Short mmCIF file of C-alpha atoms in Angstrom, two decimals:
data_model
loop_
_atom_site.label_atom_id
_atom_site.label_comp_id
_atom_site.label_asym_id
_atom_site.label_seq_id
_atom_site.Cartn_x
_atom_site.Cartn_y
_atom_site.Cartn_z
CA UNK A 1 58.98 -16.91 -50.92
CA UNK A 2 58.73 -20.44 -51.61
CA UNK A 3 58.62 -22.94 -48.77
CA UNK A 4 62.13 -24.12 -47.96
CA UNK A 5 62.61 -25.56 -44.73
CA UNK A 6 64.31 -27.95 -42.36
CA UNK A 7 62.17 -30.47 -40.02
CA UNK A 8 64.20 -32.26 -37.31
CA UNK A 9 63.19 -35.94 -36.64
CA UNK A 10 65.80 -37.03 -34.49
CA UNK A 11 69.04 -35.54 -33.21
CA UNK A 12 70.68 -38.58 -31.56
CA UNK A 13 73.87 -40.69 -32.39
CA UNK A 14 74.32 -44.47 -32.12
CA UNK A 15 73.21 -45.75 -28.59
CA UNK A 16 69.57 -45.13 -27.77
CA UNK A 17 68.04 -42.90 -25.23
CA UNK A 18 64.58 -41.66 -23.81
CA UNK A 19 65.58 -38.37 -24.75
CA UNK A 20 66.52 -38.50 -28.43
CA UNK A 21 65.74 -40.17 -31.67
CA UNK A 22 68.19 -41.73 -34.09
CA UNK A 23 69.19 -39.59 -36.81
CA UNK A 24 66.44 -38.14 -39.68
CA UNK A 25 65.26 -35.37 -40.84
CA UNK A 26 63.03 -34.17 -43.83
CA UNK A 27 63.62 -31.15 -45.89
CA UNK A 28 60.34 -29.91 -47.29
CA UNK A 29 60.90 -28.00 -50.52
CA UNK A 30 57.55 -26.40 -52.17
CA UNK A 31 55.77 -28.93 -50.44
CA UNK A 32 57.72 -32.14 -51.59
CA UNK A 33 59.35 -33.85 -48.61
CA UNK A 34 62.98 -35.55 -49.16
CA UNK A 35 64.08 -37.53 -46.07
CA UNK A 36 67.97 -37.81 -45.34
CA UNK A 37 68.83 -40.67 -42.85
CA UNK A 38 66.05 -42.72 -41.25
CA UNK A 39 67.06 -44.25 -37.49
CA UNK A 40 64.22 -45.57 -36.07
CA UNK A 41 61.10 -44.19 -35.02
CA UNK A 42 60.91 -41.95 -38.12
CA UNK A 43 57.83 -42.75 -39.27
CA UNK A 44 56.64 -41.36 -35.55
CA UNK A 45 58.55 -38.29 -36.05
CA UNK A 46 56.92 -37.91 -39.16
CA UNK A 47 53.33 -38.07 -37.56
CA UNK A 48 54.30 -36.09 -35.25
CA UNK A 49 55.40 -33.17 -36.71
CA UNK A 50 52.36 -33.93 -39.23
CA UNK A 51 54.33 -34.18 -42.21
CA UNK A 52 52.31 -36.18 -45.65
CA UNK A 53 53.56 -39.15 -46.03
CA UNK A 54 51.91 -39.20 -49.42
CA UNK A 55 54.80 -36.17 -50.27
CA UNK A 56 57.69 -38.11 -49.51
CA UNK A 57 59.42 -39.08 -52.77
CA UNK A 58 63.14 -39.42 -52.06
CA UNK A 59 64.63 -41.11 -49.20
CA UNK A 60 69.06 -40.16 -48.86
CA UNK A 61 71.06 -42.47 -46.73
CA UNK A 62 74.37 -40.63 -45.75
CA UNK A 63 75.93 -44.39 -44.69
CA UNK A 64 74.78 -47.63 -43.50
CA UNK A 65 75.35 -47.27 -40.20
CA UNK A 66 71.80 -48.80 -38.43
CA UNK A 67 71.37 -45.40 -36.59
CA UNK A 68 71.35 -43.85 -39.60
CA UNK A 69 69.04 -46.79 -41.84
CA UNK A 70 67.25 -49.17 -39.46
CA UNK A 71 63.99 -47.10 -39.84
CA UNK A 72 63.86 -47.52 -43.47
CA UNK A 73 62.16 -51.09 -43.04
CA UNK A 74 59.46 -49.84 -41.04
CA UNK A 75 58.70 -46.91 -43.04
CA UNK A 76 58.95 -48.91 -46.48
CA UNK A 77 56.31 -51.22 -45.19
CA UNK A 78 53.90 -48.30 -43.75
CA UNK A 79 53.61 -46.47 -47.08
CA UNK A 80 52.62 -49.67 -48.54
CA UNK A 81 50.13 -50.30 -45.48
CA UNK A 82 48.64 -46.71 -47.15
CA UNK A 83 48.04 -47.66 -50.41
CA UNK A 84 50.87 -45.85 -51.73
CA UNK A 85 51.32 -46.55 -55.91
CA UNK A 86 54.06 -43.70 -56.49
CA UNK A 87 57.70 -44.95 -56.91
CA UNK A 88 60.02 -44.34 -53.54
CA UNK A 89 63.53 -43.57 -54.25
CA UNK A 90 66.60 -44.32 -52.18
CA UNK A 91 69.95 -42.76 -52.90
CA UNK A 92 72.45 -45.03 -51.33
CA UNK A 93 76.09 -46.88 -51.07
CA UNK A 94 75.62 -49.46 -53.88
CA UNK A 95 75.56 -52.23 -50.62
CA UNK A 96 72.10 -50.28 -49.31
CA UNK A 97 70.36 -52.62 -52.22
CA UNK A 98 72.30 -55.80 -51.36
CA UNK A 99 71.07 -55.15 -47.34
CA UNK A 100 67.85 -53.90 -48.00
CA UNK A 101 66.49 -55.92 -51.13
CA UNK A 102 66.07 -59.26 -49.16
CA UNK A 103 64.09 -57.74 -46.58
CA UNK A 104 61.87 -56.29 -48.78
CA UNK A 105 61.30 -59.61 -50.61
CA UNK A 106 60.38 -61.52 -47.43
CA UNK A 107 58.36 -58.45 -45.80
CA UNK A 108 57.24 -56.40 -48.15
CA UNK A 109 56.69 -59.18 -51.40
CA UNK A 110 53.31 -57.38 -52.10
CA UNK A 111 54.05 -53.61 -51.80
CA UNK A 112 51.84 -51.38 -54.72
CA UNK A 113 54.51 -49.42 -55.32
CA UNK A 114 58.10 -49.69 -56.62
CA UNK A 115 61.35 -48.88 -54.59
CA UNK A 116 64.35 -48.49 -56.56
CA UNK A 117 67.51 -47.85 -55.08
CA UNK A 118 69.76 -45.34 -56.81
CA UNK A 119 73.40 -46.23 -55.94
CA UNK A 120 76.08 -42.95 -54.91
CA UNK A 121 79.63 -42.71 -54.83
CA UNK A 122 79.45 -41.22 -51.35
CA UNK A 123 83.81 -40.64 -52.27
CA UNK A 124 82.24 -38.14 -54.91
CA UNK A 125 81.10 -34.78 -55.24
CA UNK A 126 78.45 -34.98 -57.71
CA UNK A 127 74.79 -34.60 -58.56
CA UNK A 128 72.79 -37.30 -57.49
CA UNK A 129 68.83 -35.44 -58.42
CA UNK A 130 67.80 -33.04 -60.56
CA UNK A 131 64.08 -31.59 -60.30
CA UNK A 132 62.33 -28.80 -62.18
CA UNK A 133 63.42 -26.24 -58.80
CA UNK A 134 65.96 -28.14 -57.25
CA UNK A 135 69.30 -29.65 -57.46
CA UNK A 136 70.90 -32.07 -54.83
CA UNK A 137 74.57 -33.43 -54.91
CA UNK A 138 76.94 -35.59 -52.74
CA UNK A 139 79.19 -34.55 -50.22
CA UNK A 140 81.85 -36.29 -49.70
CA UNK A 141 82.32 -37.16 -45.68
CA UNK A 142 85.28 -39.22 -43.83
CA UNK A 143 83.89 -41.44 -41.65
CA UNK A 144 84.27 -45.73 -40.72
CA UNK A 145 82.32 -46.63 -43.71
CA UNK A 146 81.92 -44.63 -47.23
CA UNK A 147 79.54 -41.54 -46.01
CA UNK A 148 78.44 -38.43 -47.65
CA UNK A 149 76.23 -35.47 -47.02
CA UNK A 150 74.51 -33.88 -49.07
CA UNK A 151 73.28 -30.26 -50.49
CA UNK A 152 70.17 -28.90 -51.65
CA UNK A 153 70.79 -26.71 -54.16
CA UNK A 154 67.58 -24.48 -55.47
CA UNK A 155 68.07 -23.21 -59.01
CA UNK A 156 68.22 -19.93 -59.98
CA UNK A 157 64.38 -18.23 -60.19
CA UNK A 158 63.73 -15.96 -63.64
CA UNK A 159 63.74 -12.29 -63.58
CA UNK A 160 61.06 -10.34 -62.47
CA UNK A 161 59.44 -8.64 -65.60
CA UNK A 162 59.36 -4.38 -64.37
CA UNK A 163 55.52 -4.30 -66.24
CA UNK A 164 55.36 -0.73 -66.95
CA UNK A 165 58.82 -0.38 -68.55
CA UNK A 166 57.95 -3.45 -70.83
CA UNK A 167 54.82 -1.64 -71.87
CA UNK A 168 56.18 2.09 -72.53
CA UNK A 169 59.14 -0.05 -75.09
CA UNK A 170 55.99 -2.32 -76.08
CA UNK A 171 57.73 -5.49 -75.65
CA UNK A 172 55.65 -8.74 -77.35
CA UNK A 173 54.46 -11.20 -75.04
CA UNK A 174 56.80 -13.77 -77.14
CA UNK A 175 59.69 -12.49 -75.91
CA UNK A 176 58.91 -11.98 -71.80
CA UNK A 177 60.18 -15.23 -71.17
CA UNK A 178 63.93 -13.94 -72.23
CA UNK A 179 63.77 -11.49 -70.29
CA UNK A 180 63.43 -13.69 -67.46
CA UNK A 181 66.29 -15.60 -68.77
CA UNK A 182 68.28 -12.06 -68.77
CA UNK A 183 68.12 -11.47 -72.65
CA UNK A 184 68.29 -7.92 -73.52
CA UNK A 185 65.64 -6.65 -76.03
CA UNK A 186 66.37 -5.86 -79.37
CA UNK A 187 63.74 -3.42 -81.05
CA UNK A 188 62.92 -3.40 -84.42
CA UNK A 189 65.03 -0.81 -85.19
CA UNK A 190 68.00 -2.58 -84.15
CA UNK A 191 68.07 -0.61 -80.72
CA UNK A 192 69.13 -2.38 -77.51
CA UNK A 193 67.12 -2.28 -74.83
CA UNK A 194 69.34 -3.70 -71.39
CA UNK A 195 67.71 -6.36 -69.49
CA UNK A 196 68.52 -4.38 -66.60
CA UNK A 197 65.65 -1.62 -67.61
CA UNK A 198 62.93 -4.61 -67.93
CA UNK A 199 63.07 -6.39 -65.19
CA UNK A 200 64.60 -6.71 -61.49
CA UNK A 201 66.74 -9.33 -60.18
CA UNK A 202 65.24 -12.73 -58.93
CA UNK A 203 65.50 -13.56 -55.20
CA UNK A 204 68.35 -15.26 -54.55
CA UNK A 205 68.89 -18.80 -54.32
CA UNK A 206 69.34 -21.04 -51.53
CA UNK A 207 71.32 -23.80 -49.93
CA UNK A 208 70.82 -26.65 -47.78
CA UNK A 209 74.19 -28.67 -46.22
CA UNK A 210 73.89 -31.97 -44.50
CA UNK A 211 77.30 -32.93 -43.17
CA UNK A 212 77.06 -36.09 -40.56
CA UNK A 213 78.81 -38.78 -39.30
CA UNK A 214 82.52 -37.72 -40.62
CA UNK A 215 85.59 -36.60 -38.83
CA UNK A 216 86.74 -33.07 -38.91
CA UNK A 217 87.24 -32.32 -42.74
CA UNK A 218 88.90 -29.55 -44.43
CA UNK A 219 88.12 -30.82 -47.92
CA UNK A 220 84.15 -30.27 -47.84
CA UNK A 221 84.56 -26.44 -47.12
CA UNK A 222 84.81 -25.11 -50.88
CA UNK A 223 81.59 -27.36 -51.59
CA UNK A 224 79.14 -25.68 -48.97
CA UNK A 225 80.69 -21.91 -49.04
CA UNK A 226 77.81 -19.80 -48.27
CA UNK A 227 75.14 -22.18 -47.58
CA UNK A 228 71.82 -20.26 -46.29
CA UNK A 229 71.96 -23.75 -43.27
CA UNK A 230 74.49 -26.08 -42.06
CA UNK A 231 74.27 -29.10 -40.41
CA UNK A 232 77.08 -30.67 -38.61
CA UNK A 233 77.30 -33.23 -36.43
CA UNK A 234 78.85 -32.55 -33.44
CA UNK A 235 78.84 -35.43 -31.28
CA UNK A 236 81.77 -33.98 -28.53
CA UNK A 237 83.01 -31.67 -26.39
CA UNK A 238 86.35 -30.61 -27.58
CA UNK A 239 87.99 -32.11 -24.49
CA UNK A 240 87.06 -35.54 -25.75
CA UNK A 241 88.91 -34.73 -29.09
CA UNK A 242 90.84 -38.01 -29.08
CA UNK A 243 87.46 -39.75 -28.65
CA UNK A 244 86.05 -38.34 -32.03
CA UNK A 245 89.43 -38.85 -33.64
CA UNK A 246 89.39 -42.61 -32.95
CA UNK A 247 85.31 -43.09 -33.85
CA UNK A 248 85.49 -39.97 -36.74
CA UNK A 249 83.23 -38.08 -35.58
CA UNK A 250 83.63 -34.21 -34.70
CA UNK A 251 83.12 -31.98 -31.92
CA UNK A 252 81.65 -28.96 -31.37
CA UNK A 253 84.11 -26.78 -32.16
CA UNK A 254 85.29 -28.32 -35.24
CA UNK A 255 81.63 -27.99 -36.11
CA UNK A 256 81.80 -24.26 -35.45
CA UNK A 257 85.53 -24.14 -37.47
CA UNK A 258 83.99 -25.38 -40.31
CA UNK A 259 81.02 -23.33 -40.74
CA UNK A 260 83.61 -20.25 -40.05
CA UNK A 261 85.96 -21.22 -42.76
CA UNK A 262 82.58 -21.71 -45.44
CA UNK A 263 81.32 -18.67 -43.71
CA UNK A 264 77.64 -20.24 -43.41
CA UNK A 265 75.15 -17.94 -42.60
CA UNK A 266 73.41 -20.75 -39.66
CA UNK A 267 74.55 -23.57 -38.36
CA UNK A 268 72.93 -26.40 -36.85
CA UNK A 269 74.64 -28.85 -34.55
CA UNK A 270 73.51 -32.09 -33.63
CA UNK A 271 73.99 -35.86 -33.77
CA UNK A 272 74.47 -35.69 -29.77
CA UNK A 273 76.73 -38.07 -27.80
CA UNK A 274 74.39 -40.13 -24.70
CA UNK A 275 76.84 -39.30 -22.11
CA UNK A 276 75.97 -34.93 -22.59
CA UNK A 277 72.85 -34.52 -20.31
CA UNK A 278 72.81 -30.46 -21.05
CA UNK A 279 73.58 -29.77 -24.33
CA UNK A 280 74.38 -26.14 -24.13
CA UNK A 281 77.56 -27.11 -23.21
CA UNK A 282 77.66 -28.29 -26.72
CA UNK A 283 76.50 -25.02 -28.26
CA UNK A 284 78.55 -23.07 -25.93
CA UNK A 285 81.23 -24.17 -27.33
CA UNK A 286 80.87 -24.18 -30.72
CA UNK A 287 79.55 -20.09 -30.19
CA UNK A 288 82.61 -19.19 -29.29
CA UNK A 289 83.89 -19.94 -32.47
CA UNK A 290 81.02 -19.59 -34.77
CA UNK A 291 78.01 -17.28 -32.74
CA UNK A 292 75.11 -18.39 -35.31
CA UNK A 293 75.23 -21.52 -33.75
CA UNK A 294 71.37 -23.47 -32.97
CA UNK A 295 71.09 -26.98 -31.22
CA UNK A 296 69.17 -29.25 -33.51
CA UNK A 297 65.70 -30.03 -31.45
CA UNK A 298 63.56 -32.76 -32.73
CA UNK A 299 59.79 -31.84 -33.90
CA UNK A 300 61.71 -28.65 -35.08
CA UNK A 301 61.23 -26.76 -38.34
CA UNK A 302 64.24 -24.44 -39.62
CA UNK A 303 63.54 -21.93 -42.45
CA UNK A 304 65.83 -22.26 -45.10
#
């Protein structure tokens, strides 16, 4: 099957630690790498979970918070320090431009390569990129500022062509690829052969979800039904509720509620408050609700 995984860069929320990074990680998909958030210290993560820099295309900022954007600078500047000449995209709020565009005038005047910002309606769900494999759309979050996730969506794979049944009905070569597409063939005869007697079902496709900072949110639930991985943030314990009320955020077991009520297949908590020095209290927690529950751990790699 073709790579599909997650790679943890930082698991961390707003105020800095020794033991966590700021918020990134990198989903590599056949081999092309698509960043979503970028705290700082990213661009370490990446070397040290020896991840191309050369395959990094697409950069996805959930919200302009700086735990979330601050490495972006850094990074930016780095790929140009390596003779990068392929375009970087950023998928942002419409403001990432306006913040980001000065700096890159006064520090970055003579990058080779272009960075164009792609602005999001992070209050939408909607596709925001398109590839030949891959789909990835908006989620939309509620958090202090206008925040979305996001999912990665692979597209459906063709049929698998059943060789030795094509033969014995002598299909032509010209029309294999609609049987891929699930065409049935028609003989010249007129006679109808079904698709299902030429070929077996394609593997089937799967899902990414990215859902941090937000409150807990009802609303996103029909959007990531059935996702292969979830993350969710879950930055308390459910006795500090009225904590991650006031600063939207969520805790661990609204993490857990939510990936019950999509019925996920894994989720993946993270986006850790400073103040929890063992986080299995964390996943404890959210296991009672939801039992294929994983702490995110930096320099990590999920399967997909």
């Amino acid at each position: 099957m073709e790579k599909f995984d997650l790679n943890i860069l930082g698991t961390g929320s707003a105020l800095p630690t020794t033991r966590f990074n700021p918020t990134s990680q990198v989903v590599n998909f056949r081999d092309n790498l698509f960043m979503i958030d970028c705290g700082e210290g990213a661009q370490t993560q990446l070397r040290k979970m020896q991840l191309k820099f050369s395959r990094l295309s697409h950069i996805f900022l959930s919200h302009l918070h700086g735990d979330h954007c601050f490495g972006l600078m850094g990074l930016i500047s780095t790929l140009g320090l390596l003779d990068r000449t392929g375009e970087l995209v950023v998928h942002a709020h419409p403001d990432a431009e306006k913040v980001f565009r000065p700096l890159l005038d006064y520090f970055c005047a003579e990058l080779p390569y272009k960075v164009i910002f792609n602005p999001i309606a992070p209050q939408k769900h909607e596709l925001i990129l398109e590839e030949r494999s891959l789909r990835v759309y908006s989620i939309p979050l509620k958090h202090r500022v206008p925040t979305c996730g996001f999912l990665f969506e692979e597209k459906p794979r063709p049929r698998h062509i059943i060789r030795e049944m094509t033969d014995f009905y002598q299909v032509p070569v010209r029309d294999m690829n609609r049987l891929k597409d699930g065409a049935d063939f028609v003989r010249e005869d007129g006679t109808v052969i079904p698709n299902d007697n030429l070929t077996r079902p394609a593997e089937p496709t799967r899902k990414y979800a990215y859902c941090s900072d937000t409150t807990y949110h009802k609303s996103i639930v029909p959007i990531i039904e059935g996702v292969d991985l979830l993350f969710h943030e879950a930055t308390f314990l459910e006795k500090e509720k009225a904590r991650a009320k006031q600063t939207m955020h969520s805790t661990a077991l609204q993490a857990a509620k939510i990936a019950q009520a999509a019925q996920v297949k894994k989720l993946v908590i993270g986006h850790f408050s400073a103040r929890y020095n063992d986080l299995n209290v964390l996943l404890e927690e959210a296991k009672t609700i939801f039992p294929e529950t994983v702490l995110a751990e930096e320099a990590k790699c999920y399967p997909i």
